[in-house]
Tab-separated table of N, CA, C and O in Angstrom:
chain	number	residue	atom	x	y	z
A	1	UNK	N	-69.501	-77.038	4.715
A	1	UNK	CA	-70.206	-75.774	4.587
A	1	UNK	C	-70.247	-75.364	3.112
A	1	UNK	O	-69.248	-75.469	2.402
A	2	UNK	N	-71.399	-74.900	2.672
A	2	UNK	CA	-71.549	-74.421	1.296
A	2	UNK	C	-72.181	-73.043	1.284
A	2	UNK	O	-72.907	-72.665	2.209
A	3	UNK	N	-71.894	-72.295	0.207
A	3	UNK	CA	-72.495	-70.991	-0.004
A	3	UNK	C	-73.385	-71.075	-1.238
A	3	UNK	O	-72.949	-71.571	-2.282
A	4	UNK	N	-74.605	-70.580	-1.118
A	4	UNK	CA	-75.558	-70.633	-2.224
A	4	UNK	C	-76.006	-69.208	-2.543
A	4	UNK	O	-76.760	-68.605	-1.776
A	5	UNK	N	-75.542	-68.698	-3.688
A	5	UNK	CA	-75.868	-67.333	-4.091
A	5	UNK	C	-77.081	-67.313	-5.010
A	5	UNK	O	-77.305	-68.250	-5.791
A	6	UNK	N	-77.846	-66.235	-4.917
A	6	UNK	CA	-79.018	-66.062	-5.784
A	6	UNK	C	-79.337	-64.582	-5.903
A	6	UNK	O	-78.767	-63.750	-5.187
A	7	UNK	N	-80.261	-64.258	-6.810
A	7	UNK	CA	-80.744	-62.889	-6.922
A	7	UNK	C	-80.315	-62.145	-8.165
A	7	UNK	O	-80.751	-61.019	-8.390
A	8	UNK	N	-79.462	-62.744	-8.979
A	8	UNK	CA	-79.037	-62.078	-10.194
A	8	UNK	C	-80.153	-62.026	-11.224
A	8	UNK	O	-81.211	-62.619	-11.063
A	9	UNK	N	-79.888	-61.290	-12.296
A	9	UNK	CA	-80.870	-61.186	-13.355
A	9	UNK	C	-80.550	-60.050	-14.297
A	9	UNK	O	-79.467	-59.457	-14.236
A	10	UNK	N	-81.516	-59.736	-15.152
A	10	UNK	CA	-81.380	-58.650	-16.111
A	10	UNK	C	-82.098	-57.419	-15.564
A	10	UNK	O	-83.267	-57.504	-15.160
A	11	UNK	N	-81.405	-56.300	-15.563
A	11	UNK	CA	-81.993	-55.061	-15.056
A	11	UNK	C	-81.532	-53.912	-15.940
A	11	UNK	O	-80.435	-53.943	-16.510
A	12	UNK	N	-82.377	-52.908	-16.038
A	12	UNK	CA	-82.022	-51.736	-16.836
A	12	UNK	C	-81.082	-50.822	-16.058
A	12	UNK	O	-81.075	-50.840	-14.812
A	13	UNK	N	-80.293	-50.027	-16.756
A	13	UNK	CA	-79.445	-49.044	-16.062
A	13	UNK	C	-80.276	-48.169	-15.127
A	13	UNK	O	-81.380	-47.743	-15.481
A	14	UNK	N	-79.734	-47.955	-13.939
A	14	UNK	CA	-80.453	-47.199	-12.923
A	14	UNK	C	-81.312	-48.053	-12.023
A	14	UNK	O	-81.831	-47.566	-11.013
A	15	UNK	N	-81.466	-49.313	-12.357
A	15	UNK	CA	-82.282	-50.213	-11.566
A	15	UNK	C	-81.560	-50.780	-10.359
A	15	UNK	O	-80.401	-50.436	-10.091
A	16	UNK	N	-82.255	-51.668	-9.638
A	16	UNK	CA	-81.729	-52.252	-8.405
A	16	UNK	C	-81.905	-53.761	-8.396
A	16	UNK	O	-82.836	-54.293	-9.014
A	17	UNK	N	-81.017	-54.423	-7.690
A	17	UNK	CA	-81.121	-55.849	-7.429
A	17	UNK	C	-80.577	-56.101	-6.031
A	17	UNK	O	-79.713	-55.349	-5.541
A	18	UNK	N	-81.035	-57.173	-5.403
A	18	UNK	CA	-80.457	-57.612	-4.138
A	18	UNK	C	-79.999	-59.054	-4.287
A	18	UNK	O	-80.807	-59.944	-4.588
A	19	UNK	N	-78.730	-59.268	-4.068
A	19	UNK	CA	-78.165	-60.604	-4.083
A	19	UNK	C	-78.184	-61.185	-2.668
A	19	UNK	O	-77.998	-60.452	-1.692
A	20	UNK	N	-78.390	-62.496	-2.587
A	20	UNK	CA	-78.370	-63.203	-1.313
A	20	UNK	C	-77.395	-64.364	-1.401
A	20	UNK	O	-77.217	-64.952	-2.466
A	21	UNK	N	-76.798	-64.683	-0.286
A	21	UNK	CA	-75.885	-65.826	-0.193
A	21	UNK	C	-76.182	-66.543	1.112
A	21	UNK	O	-75.893	-66.022	2.196
A	22	UNK	N	-76.754	-67.727	1.000
A	22	UNK	CA	-77.107	-68.507	2.185
A	22	UNK	C	-75.962	-69.437	2.546
A	22	UNK	O	-75.440	-70.164	1.684
A	23	UNK	N	-75.582	-69.421	3.798
A	23	UNK	CA	-74.534	-70.302	4.315
A	23	UNK	C	-75.203	-71.553	4.842
A	23	UNK	O	-76.077	-71.482	5.715
A	24	UNK	N	-74.787	-72.719	4.342
A	24	UNK	CA	-75.451	-73.958	4.740
A	24	UNK	C	-75.170	-74.319	6.192
A	24	UNK	O	-75.978	-74.985	6.842
A	25	UNK	N	-74.004	-73.885	6.691
A	25	UNK	CA	-73.700	-74.111	8.089
A	25	UNK	C	-73.994	-72.861	8.876
A	25	UNK	O	-74.985	-72.185	8.639
A	26	UNK	N	-73.126	-72.520	9.806
A	26	UNK	CA	-73.325	-71.320	10.604
A	26	UNK	C	-72.480	-70.175	10.072
A	26	UNK	O	-71.283	-70.329	9.856
A	27	UNK	N	-73.143	-69.030	9.877
A	27	UNK	CA	-72.420	-67.861	9.388
A	27	UNK	C	-71.407	-67.384	10.421
A	27	UNK	O	-70.442	-66.698	10.099
A	28	UNK	N	-71.616	-67.782	11.666
A	28	UNK	CA	-70.687	-67.395	12.724
A	28	UNK	C	-69.321	-68.060	12.557
A	28	UNK	O	-68.362	-67.670	13.204
A	29	UNK	N	-69.264	-69.056	11.678
A	29	UNK	CA	-67.986	-69.700	11.409
A	29	UNK	C	-67.016	-68.777	10.694
A	29	UNK	O	-65.818	-69.033	10.669
A	30	UNK	N	-67.559	-67.705	10.104
A	30	UNK	CA	-66.738	-66.851	9.261
A	30	UNK	C	-66.726	-65.417	9.784
A	30	UNK	O	-67.755	-64.754	9.826
A	31	UNK	N	-65.542	-64.965	10.157
A	31	UNK	CA	-65.424	-63.587	10.600
A	31	UNK	C	-65.589	-62.624	9.426
A	31	UNK	O	-66.225	-61.586	9.555
A	32	UNK	N	-65.020	-62.995	8.298
A	32	UNK	CA	-65.069	-62.127	7.120
A	32	UNK	C	-65.809	-62.802	5.973
A	32	UNK	O	-65.572	-63.983	5.688
A	33	UNK	N	-66.669	-62.058	5.313
A	33	UNK	CA	-67.348	-62.529	4.122
A	33	UNK	C	-67.343	-61.403	3.097
A	33	UNK	O	-67.118	-60.237	3.449
A	34	UNK	N	-67.586	-61.768	1.838
A	34	UNK	CA	-67.560	-60.726	0.831
A	34	UNK	C	-68.233	-61.130	-0.461
A	34	UNK	O	-68.597	-62.298	-0.656
A	35	UNK	N	-68.399	-60.136	-1.306
A	35	UNK	CA	-68.893	-60.338	-2.654
A	35	UNK	C	-67.789	-59.935	-3.635
A	35	UNK	O	-67.149	-58.891	-3.468
A	36	UNK	N	-67.598	-60.762	-4.626
A	36	UNK	CA	-66.646	-60.508	-5.689
A	36	UNK	C	-67.388	-60.617	-7.023
A	36	UNK	O	-68.461	-61.207	-7.089
A	37	UNK	N	-66.801	-60.072	-8.065
A	37	UNK	CA	-67.423	-60.186	-9.374
A	37	UNK	C	-66.368	-60.382	-10.448
A	37	UNK	O	-65.214	-59.982	-10.291
A	38	UNK	N	-66.803	-61.002	-11.531
A	38	UNK	CA	-65.905	-61.245	-12.654
A	38	UNK	C	-66.650	-60.981	-13.946
A	38	UNK	O	-67.629	-61.674	-14.259
A	39	UNK	N	-66.197	-59.973	-14.662
A	39	UNK	CA	-66.768	-59.656	-15.962
A	39	UNK	C	-66.041	-60.464	-17.032
A	39	UNK	O	-64.906	-60.912	-16.813
A	40	UNK	N	-66.651	-60.656	-18.177
A	40	UNK	CA	-66.001	-61.421	-19.256
A	40	UNK	C	-64.636	-60.845	-19.614
A	40	UNK	O	-64.498	-59.644	-19.835
A	41	UNK	N	-63.639	-61.704	-19.625
A	41	UNK	CA	-62.296	-61.272	-19.990
A	41	UNK	C	-61.552	-60.525	-18.910
A	41	UNK	O	-60.431	-60.050	-19.150
A	42	UNK	N	-62.162	-60.411	-17.728
A	42	UNK	CA	-61.538	-59.666	-16.640
A	42	UNK	C	-61.209	-60.597	-15.466
A	42	UNK	O	-61.727	-61.701	-15.382
A	43	UNK	N	-60.362	-60.106	-14.589
A	43	UNK	CA	-60.055	-60.859	-13.375
A	43	UNK	C	-61.161	-60.651	-12.343
A	43	UNK	O	-61.870	-59.636	-12.358
A	44	UNK	N	-61.292	-61.614	-11.455
A	44	UNK	CA	-62.258	-61.484	-10.374
A	44	UNK	C	-61.785	-60.368	-9.433
A	44	UNK	O	-60.607	-60.283	-9.092
A	45	UNK	N	-62.724	-59.522	-9.018
A	45	UNK	CA	-62.365	-58.389	-8.177
A	45	UNK	C	-63.310	-58.271	-6.994
A	45	UNK	O	-64.470	-58.693	-7.050
A	46	UNK	N	-62.801	-57.649	-5.936
A	46	UNK	CA	-63.612	-57.396	-4.751
A	46	UNK	C	-64.689	-56.363	-5.071
A	46	UNK	O	-64.408	-55.334	-5.682
A	47	UNK	N	-65.907	-56.645	-4.634
A	47	UNK	CA	-66.989	-55.655	-4.683
A	47	UNK	C	-67.174	-55.058	-3.293
A	47	UNK	O	-67.162	-53.841	-3.131
A	48	UNK	N	-67.336	-55.930	-2.295
A	48	UNK	CA	-67.551	-55.460	-0.925
A	48	UNK	C	-67.231	-56.579	0.043
A	48	UNK	O	-67.427	-57.748	-0.270
A	49	UNK	N	-66.732	-56.190	1.212
A	49	UNK	CA	-66.451	-57.145	2.270
A	49	UNK	C	-67.069	-56.678	3.571
A	49	UNK	O	-67.328	-55.482	3.766
A	50	UNK	N	-67.302	-57.636	4.481
A	50	UNK	CA	-67.895	-57.296	5.768
A	50	UNK	C	-67.344	-58.213	6.843
A	50	UNK	O	-67.155	-59.413	6.615
A	51	UNK	N	-67.066	-57.631	8.015
A	51	UNK	CA	-66.637	-58.420	9.167
A	51	UNK	C	-67.852	-58.757	10.034
A	51	UNK	O	-68.889	-58.110	9.949
A	52	UNK	N	-67.688	-59.722	10.899
A	52	UNK	CA	-68.786	-60.117	11.777
A	52	UNK	C	-69.211	-58.964	12.671
A	52	UNK	O	-70.384	-58.872	13.048
A	53	UNK	N	-68.271	-58.073	12.995
A	53	UNK	CA	-68.595	-56.926	13.838
A	53	UNK	C	-69.272	-55.801	13.082
A	53	UNK	O	-69.708	-54.820	13.700
A	54	UNK	N	-69.354	-55.922	11.761
A	54	UNK	CA	-70.062	-54.923	10.974
A	54	UNK	C	-69.193	-54.012	10.138
A	54	UNK	O	-69.718	-53.271	9.299
A	55	UNK	N	-67.881	-54.027	10.318
A	55	UNK	CA	-67.009	-53.201	9.488
A	55	UNK	C	-67.133	-53.629	8.034
A	55	UNK	O	-67.252	-54.812	7.737
A	56	UNK	N	-67.110	-52.655	7.138
A	56	UNK	CA	-67.281	-52.948	5.717
A	56	UNK	C	-66.181	-52.297	4.880
A	56	UNK	O	-65.520	-51.350	5.314
A	57	UNK	N	-66.025	-52.805	3.685
A	57	UNK	CA	-65.100	-52.239	2.711
A	57	UNK	C	-65.737	-52.378	1.330
A	57	UNK	O	-66.424	-53.371	1.058
A	58	UNK	N	-65.521	-51.373	0.482
A	58	UNK	CA	-66.127	-51.364	-0.845
A	58	UNK	C	-65.102	-51.007	-1.906
A	58	UNK	O	-64.186	-50.222	-1.659
A	59	UNK	N	-65.310	-51.526	-3.093
A	59	UNK	CA	-64.553	-51.057	-4.242
A	59	UNK	C	-64.974	-49.623	-4.531
A	59	UNK	O	-66.151	-49.264	-4.349
A	60	UNK	N	-64.045	-48.805	-4.980
A	60	UNK	CA	-64.360	-47.403	-5.259
A	60	UNK	C	-65.501	-47.273	-6.263
A	60	UNK	O	-66.319	-46.347	-6.168
A	61	UNK	N	-65.573	-48.190	-7.199
A	61	UNK	CA	-66.566	-48.089	-8.275
A	61	UNK	C	-68.000	-48.303	-7.797
A	61	UNK	O	-68.941	-47.959	-8.510
A	62	UNK	N	-68.179	-48.873	-6.600
A	62	UNK	CA	-69.536	-49.162	-6.127
A	62	UNK	C	-69.906	-48.366	-4.877
A	62	UNK	O	-71.059	-48.458	-4.414
A	63	UNK	N	-68.969	-47.619	-4.326
A	63	UNK	CA	-69.257	-46.838	-3.113
A	63	UNK	C	-70.435	-45.898	-3.344
A	63	UNK	O	-70.517	-45.224	-4.368
A	64	UNK	N	-71.343	-45.898	-2.381
A	64	UNK	CA	-72.519	-45.043	-2.493
A	64	UNK	C	-73.661	-45.668	-3.263
A	64	UNK	O	-74.772	-45.132	-3.268
A	65	UNK	N	-73.408	-46.780	-3.944
A	65	UNK	CA	-74.462	-47.448	-4.716
A	65	UNK	C	-74.792	-48.832	-4.166
A	65	UNK	O	-75.940	-49.261	-4.217
A	66	UNK	N	-73.783	-49.532	-3.661
A	66	UNK	CA	-73.962	-50.895	-3.161
A	66	UNK	C	-73.838	-50.905	-1.639
A	66	UNK	O	-73.053	-50.141	-1.067
A	67	UNK	N	-74.574	-51.820	-1.010
A	67	UNK	CA	-74.495	-51.992	0.432
A	67	UNK	C	-74.421	-53.477	0.760
A	67	UNK	O	-75.294	-54.248	0.348
A	68	UNK	N	-73.393	-53.857	1.505
A	68	UNK	CA	-73.251	-55.243	1.953
A	68	UNK	C	-73.765	-55.355	3.377
A	68	UNK	O	-73.593	-54.434	4.189
A	69	UNK	N	-74.423	-56.470	3.666
A	69	UNK	CA	-74.928	-56.698	5.021
A	69	UNK	C	-74.992	-58.195	5.273
A	69	UNK	O	-74.929	-58.999	4.328
A	70	UNK	N	-75.128	-58.546	6.533
A	70	UNK	CA	-75.261	-59.954	6.889
A	70	UNK	C	-76.324	-60.089	7.960
A	70	UNK	O	-76.388	-59.285	8.886
A	71	UNK	N	-77.137	-61.120	7.838
A	71	UNK	CA	-78.167	-61.430	8.825
A	71	UNK	C	-77.746	-62.725	9.495
A	71	UNK	O	-77.933	-63.814	8.940
A	72	UNK	N	-77.168	-62.616	10.681
A	72	UNK	CA	-76.637	-63.800	11.351
A	72	UNK	C	-77.747	-64.781	11.711
A	72	UNK	O	-77.543	-65.995	11.677
A	73	UNK	N	-78.922	-64.284	12.024
A	73	UNK	CA	-80.026	-65.171	12.388
A	73	UNK	C	-80.473	-66.025	11.204
A	73	UNK	O	-80.960	-67.144	11.391
A	74	UNK	N	-80.314	-65.498	9.996
A	74	UNK	CA	-80.729	-66.227	8.790
A	74	UNK	C	-79.544	-66.862	8.067
A	74	UNK	O	-79.718	-67.438	6.994
A	75	UNK	N	-78.347	-66.738	8.641
A	75	UNK	CA	-77.144	-67.283	7.991
A	75	UNK	C	-77.025	-66.806	6.549
A	75	UNK	O	-76.714	-67.579	5.636
A	76	UNK	N	-77.272	-65.542	6.340
A	76	UNK	CA	-77.336	-65.017	4.981
A	76	UNK	C	-76.547	-63.727	4.831
A	76	UNK	O	-76.603	-62.850	5.704
A	77	UNK	N	-75.828	-63.642	3.728
A	77	UNK	CA	-75.088	-62.447	3.327
A	77	UNK	C	-75.866	-61.789	2.185
A	77	UNK	O	-76.394	-62.489	1.314
A	78	UNK	N	-75.927	-60.453	2.195
A	78	UNK	CA	-76.668	-59.732	1.169
A	78	UNK	C	-75.782	-58.708	0.471
A	78	UNK	O	-74.798	-58.228	1.030
A	79	UNK	N	-76.180	-58.368	-0.757
A	79	UNK	CA	-75.591	-57.233	-1.455
A	79	UNK	C	-76.728	-56.474	-2.126
A	79	UNK	O	-77.314	-56.973	-3.093
A	80	UNK	N	-77.049	-55.313	-1.590
A	80	UNK	CA	-78.054	-54.444	-2.199
A	80	UNK	C	-77.353	-53.556	-3.222
A	80	UNK	O	-76.415	-52.832	-2.879
A	81	UNK	N	-77.817	-53.634	-4.463
A	81	UNK	CA	-77.185	-52.898	-5.548
A	81	UNK	C	-78.193	-51.911	-6.128
A	81	UNK	O	-79.230	-52.330	-6.660
A	82	UNK	N	-77.892	-50.647	-6.012
A	82	UNK	CA	-78.760	-49.593	-6.531
A	82	UNK	C	-78.059	-48.812	-7.637
A	82	UNK	O	-76.831	-48.835	-7.733
A	83	UNK	N	-78.848	-48.112	-8.431
A	83	UNK	CA	-78.301	-47.289	-9.517
A	83	UNK	C	-77.293	-48.079	-10.350
A	83	UNK	O	-76.176	-47.622	-10.595
A	84	UNK	N	-77.704	-49.246	-10.777
A	84	UNK	CA	-76.805	-50.127	-11.515
A	84	UNK	C	-76.407	-49.533	-12.851
A	84	UNK	O	-77.200	-48.826	-13.508
A	85	UNK	N	-75.189	-49.827	-13.246
A	85	UNK	CA	-74.614	-49.333	-14.486
A	85	UNK	C	-74.222	-50.522	-15.365
A	85	UNK	O	-73.962	-51.617	-14.851
A	86	UNK	N	-74.154	-50.319	-16.682
A	86	UNK	CA	-73.730	-51.433	-17.553
A	86	UNK	C	-72.384	-52.028	-17.145
A	86	UNK	O	-72.166	-53.235	-17.319
A	87	UNK	N	-71.519	-51.201	-16.565
A	87	UNK	CA	-70.200	-51.687	-16.130
A	87	UNK	C	-70.290	-52.642	-14.945
A	87	UNK	O	-69.302	-53.273	-14.582
A	88	UNK	N	-71.446	-52.728	-14.324
A	88	UNK	CA	-71.645	-53.664	-13.211
A	88	UNK	C	-71.976	-55.068	-13.706
A	88	UNK	O	-72.082	-56.001	-12.903
A	89	UNK	N	-72.152	-55.238	-15.000
A	89	UNK	CA	-72.457	-56.555	-15.554
A	89	UNK	C	-71.314	-57.521	-15.289
A	89	UNK	O	-70.161	-57.255	-15.650
A	90	UNK	N	-71.637	-58.631	-14.645
A	90	UNK	CA	-70.622	-59.612	-14.258
A	90	UNK	C	-71.312	-60.791	-13.576
A	90	UNK	O	-72.497	-60.722	-13.248
A	91	UNK	N	-70.539	-61.837	-13.357
A	91	UNK	CA	-70.971	-62.907	-12.462
A	91	UNK	C	-70.503	-62.535	-11.059
A	91	UNK	O	-69.320	-62.221	-10.861
A	92	UNK	N	-71.420	-62.549	-10.125
A	92	UNK	CA	-71.140	-62.165	-8.744
A	92	UNK	C	-71.028	-63.427	-7.882
A	92	UNK	O	-71.893	-64.321	-7.946
A	93	UNK	N	-69.975	-63.461	-7.073
A	93	UNK	CA	-69.694	-64.605	-6.216
A	93	UNK	C	-69.641	-64.162	-4.758
A	93	UNK	O	-69.026	-63.132	-4.445
A	94	UNK	N	-70.232	-64.951	-3.873
A	94	UNK	CA	-70.012	-64.703	-2.459
A	94	UNK	C	-68.829	-65.549	-2.001
A	94	UNK	O	-68.512	-66.585	-2.600
A	95	UNK	N	-68.182	-65.074	-0.949
A	95	UNK	CA	-66.950	-65.700	-0.479
A	95	UNK	C	-66.894	-65.648	1.030
A	95	UNK	O	-67.423	-64.716	1.658
A	96	UNK	N	-66.214	-66.608	1.611
A	96	UNK	CA	-66.086	-66.636	3.060
A	96	UNK	C	-64.725	-67.187	3.459
A	96	UNK	O	-64.122	-67.979	2.717
A	97	UNK	N	-64.278	-66.756	4.631
A	97	UNK	CA	-63.083	-67.328	5.213
A	97	UNK	C	-61.799	-66.580	4.968
A	97	UNK	O	-60.739	-67.027	5.395
A	98	UNK	N	-61.888	-65.437	4.276
A	98	UNK	CA	-60.675	-64.671	4.013
A	98	UNK	C	-60.524	-63.491	4.953
A	98	UNK	O	-60.933	-63.546	6.114
A	99	UNK	N	-59.941	-62.434	4.438
A	99	UNK	CA	-59.830	-61.183	5.163
A	99	UNK	C	-60.847	-60.198	4.586
A	99	UNK	O	-61.553	-60.514	3.633
A	100	UNK	N	-60.893	-58.996	5.153
A	100	UNK	CA	-61.916	-58.053	4.724
A	100	UNK	C	-61.832	-57.738	3.224
A	100	UNK	O	-62.848	-57.591	2.561
A	101	UNK	N	-60.626	-57.649	2.688
A	101	UNK	CA	-60.442	-57.313	1.271
A	101	UNK	C	-59.759	-58.422	0.484
A	101	UNK	O	-59.385	-58.210	-0.672
A	102	UNK	N	-59.612	-59.575	1.097
A	102	UNK	CA	-58.931	-60.698	0.459
A	102	UNK	C	-59.806	-61.932	0.564
A	102	UNK	O	-60.278	-62.253	1.660
A	103	UNK	N	-60.042	-62.634	-0.545
A	103	UNK	CA	-60.964	-63.774	-0.479
A	103	UNK	C	-60.372	-64.965	0.252
A	103	UNK	O	-59.153	-65.189	0.240
A	104	UNK	N	-61.261	-65.757	0.835
A	104	UNK	CA	-60.891	-67.040	1.401
A	104	UNK	C	-61.100	-68.136	0.377
A	104	UNK	O	-61.335	-67.873	-0.807
A	105	UNK	N	-61.070	-69.367	0.823
A	105	UNK	CA	-61.134	-70.487	-0.110
A	105	UNK	C	-62.551	-70.942	-0.426
A	105	UNK	O	-62.757	-71.735	-1.343
A	106	UNK	N	-63.530	-70.446	0.309
A	106	UNK	CA	-64.893	-70.928	0.124
A	106	UNK	C	-65.673	-69.959	-0.769
A	106	UNK	O	-65.864	-68.795	-0.410
A	107	UNK	N	-66.133	-70.476	-1.917
A	107	UNK	CA	-66.861	-69.668	-2.884
A	107	UNK	C	-68.264	-70.220	-3.120
A	107	UNK	O	-68.458	-71.437	-3.121
A	108	UNK	N	-69.208	-69.322	-3.361
A	108	UNK	CA	-70.498	-69.727	-3.867
A	108	UNK	C	-70.412	-69.979	-5.364
A	108	UNK	O	-69.373	-69.771	-5.986
A	109	UNK	N	-71.518	-70.378	-5.965
A	109	UNK	CA	-71.488	-70.800	-7.356
A	109	UNK	C	-71.586	-69.651	-8.348
A	109	UNK	O	-71.377	-69.860	-9.529
A	110	UNK	N	-71.884	-68.457	-7.906
A	110	UNK	CA	-71.974	-67.320	-8.806
A	110	UNK	C	-73.384	-67.086	-9.303
A	110	UNK	O	-74.144	-68.026	-9.543
A	111	UNK	N	-73.731	-65.806	-9.443
A	111	UNK	CA	-75.026	-65.435	-9.992
A	111	UNK	C	-74.802	-64.286	-10.970
A	111	UNK	O	-74.070	-63.339	-10.671
A	112	UNK	N	-75.400	-64.389	-12.156
A	112	UNK	CA	-75.135	-63.442	-13.231
A	112	UNK	C	-76.009	-62.203	-13.098
A	112	UNK	O	-77.239	-62.310	-12.977
A	113	UNK	N	-75.373	-61.051	-13.141
A	113	UNK	CA	-76.063	-59.757	-13.168
A	113	UNK	C	-75.778	-59.108	-14.516
A	113	UNK	O	-74.621	-58.919	-14.880
A	114	UNK	N	-76.833	-58.779	-15.231
A	114	UNK	CA	-76.699	-58.124	-16.528
A	114	UNK	C	-77.441	-56.797	-16.476
A	114	UNK	O	-78.644	-56.777	-16.185
A	115	UNK	N	-76.720	-55.720	-16.740
A	115	UNK	CA	-77.309	-54.383	-16.734
A	115	UNK	C	-77.328	-53.890	-18.177
A	115	UNK	O	-76.284	-53.603	-18.757
A	116	UNK	N	-78.512	-53.799	-18.722
A	116	UNK	CA	-78.634	-53.439	-20.136
A	116	UNK	C	-80.024	-52.901	-20.412
A	116	UNK	O	-81.004	-53.329	-19.792
A	117	UNK	N	-80.084	-51.983	-21.348
A	117	UNK	CA	-81.377	-51.449	-21.764
A	117	UNK	C	-81.900	-52.216	-22.975
A	117	UNK	O	-82.989	-51.932	-23.459
């Protein structure tokens, strides 16, 4: 099973992006999935997690701005990011197989989000 993330890019402050993560196998294999990010010189941190039943968890810094979702029919995990801030600049990784707030061993390749004017 592989995770393929996409959707990153350059956006101005206040803008929006939607990240996608396609699961090559069945998304039903994973009860918990999530998005993590790593800024230059920083540790990788949780952005948002989601359970198969729909329960979600968010980092305080993104609550109210980001929304995580999963489309089981498309084997795809999403992260809708609104009102982006320069502090959101990072490489974003999708993850599977862990707990709601703890990553598992399966990582996507990362997609770069740059928020700058």
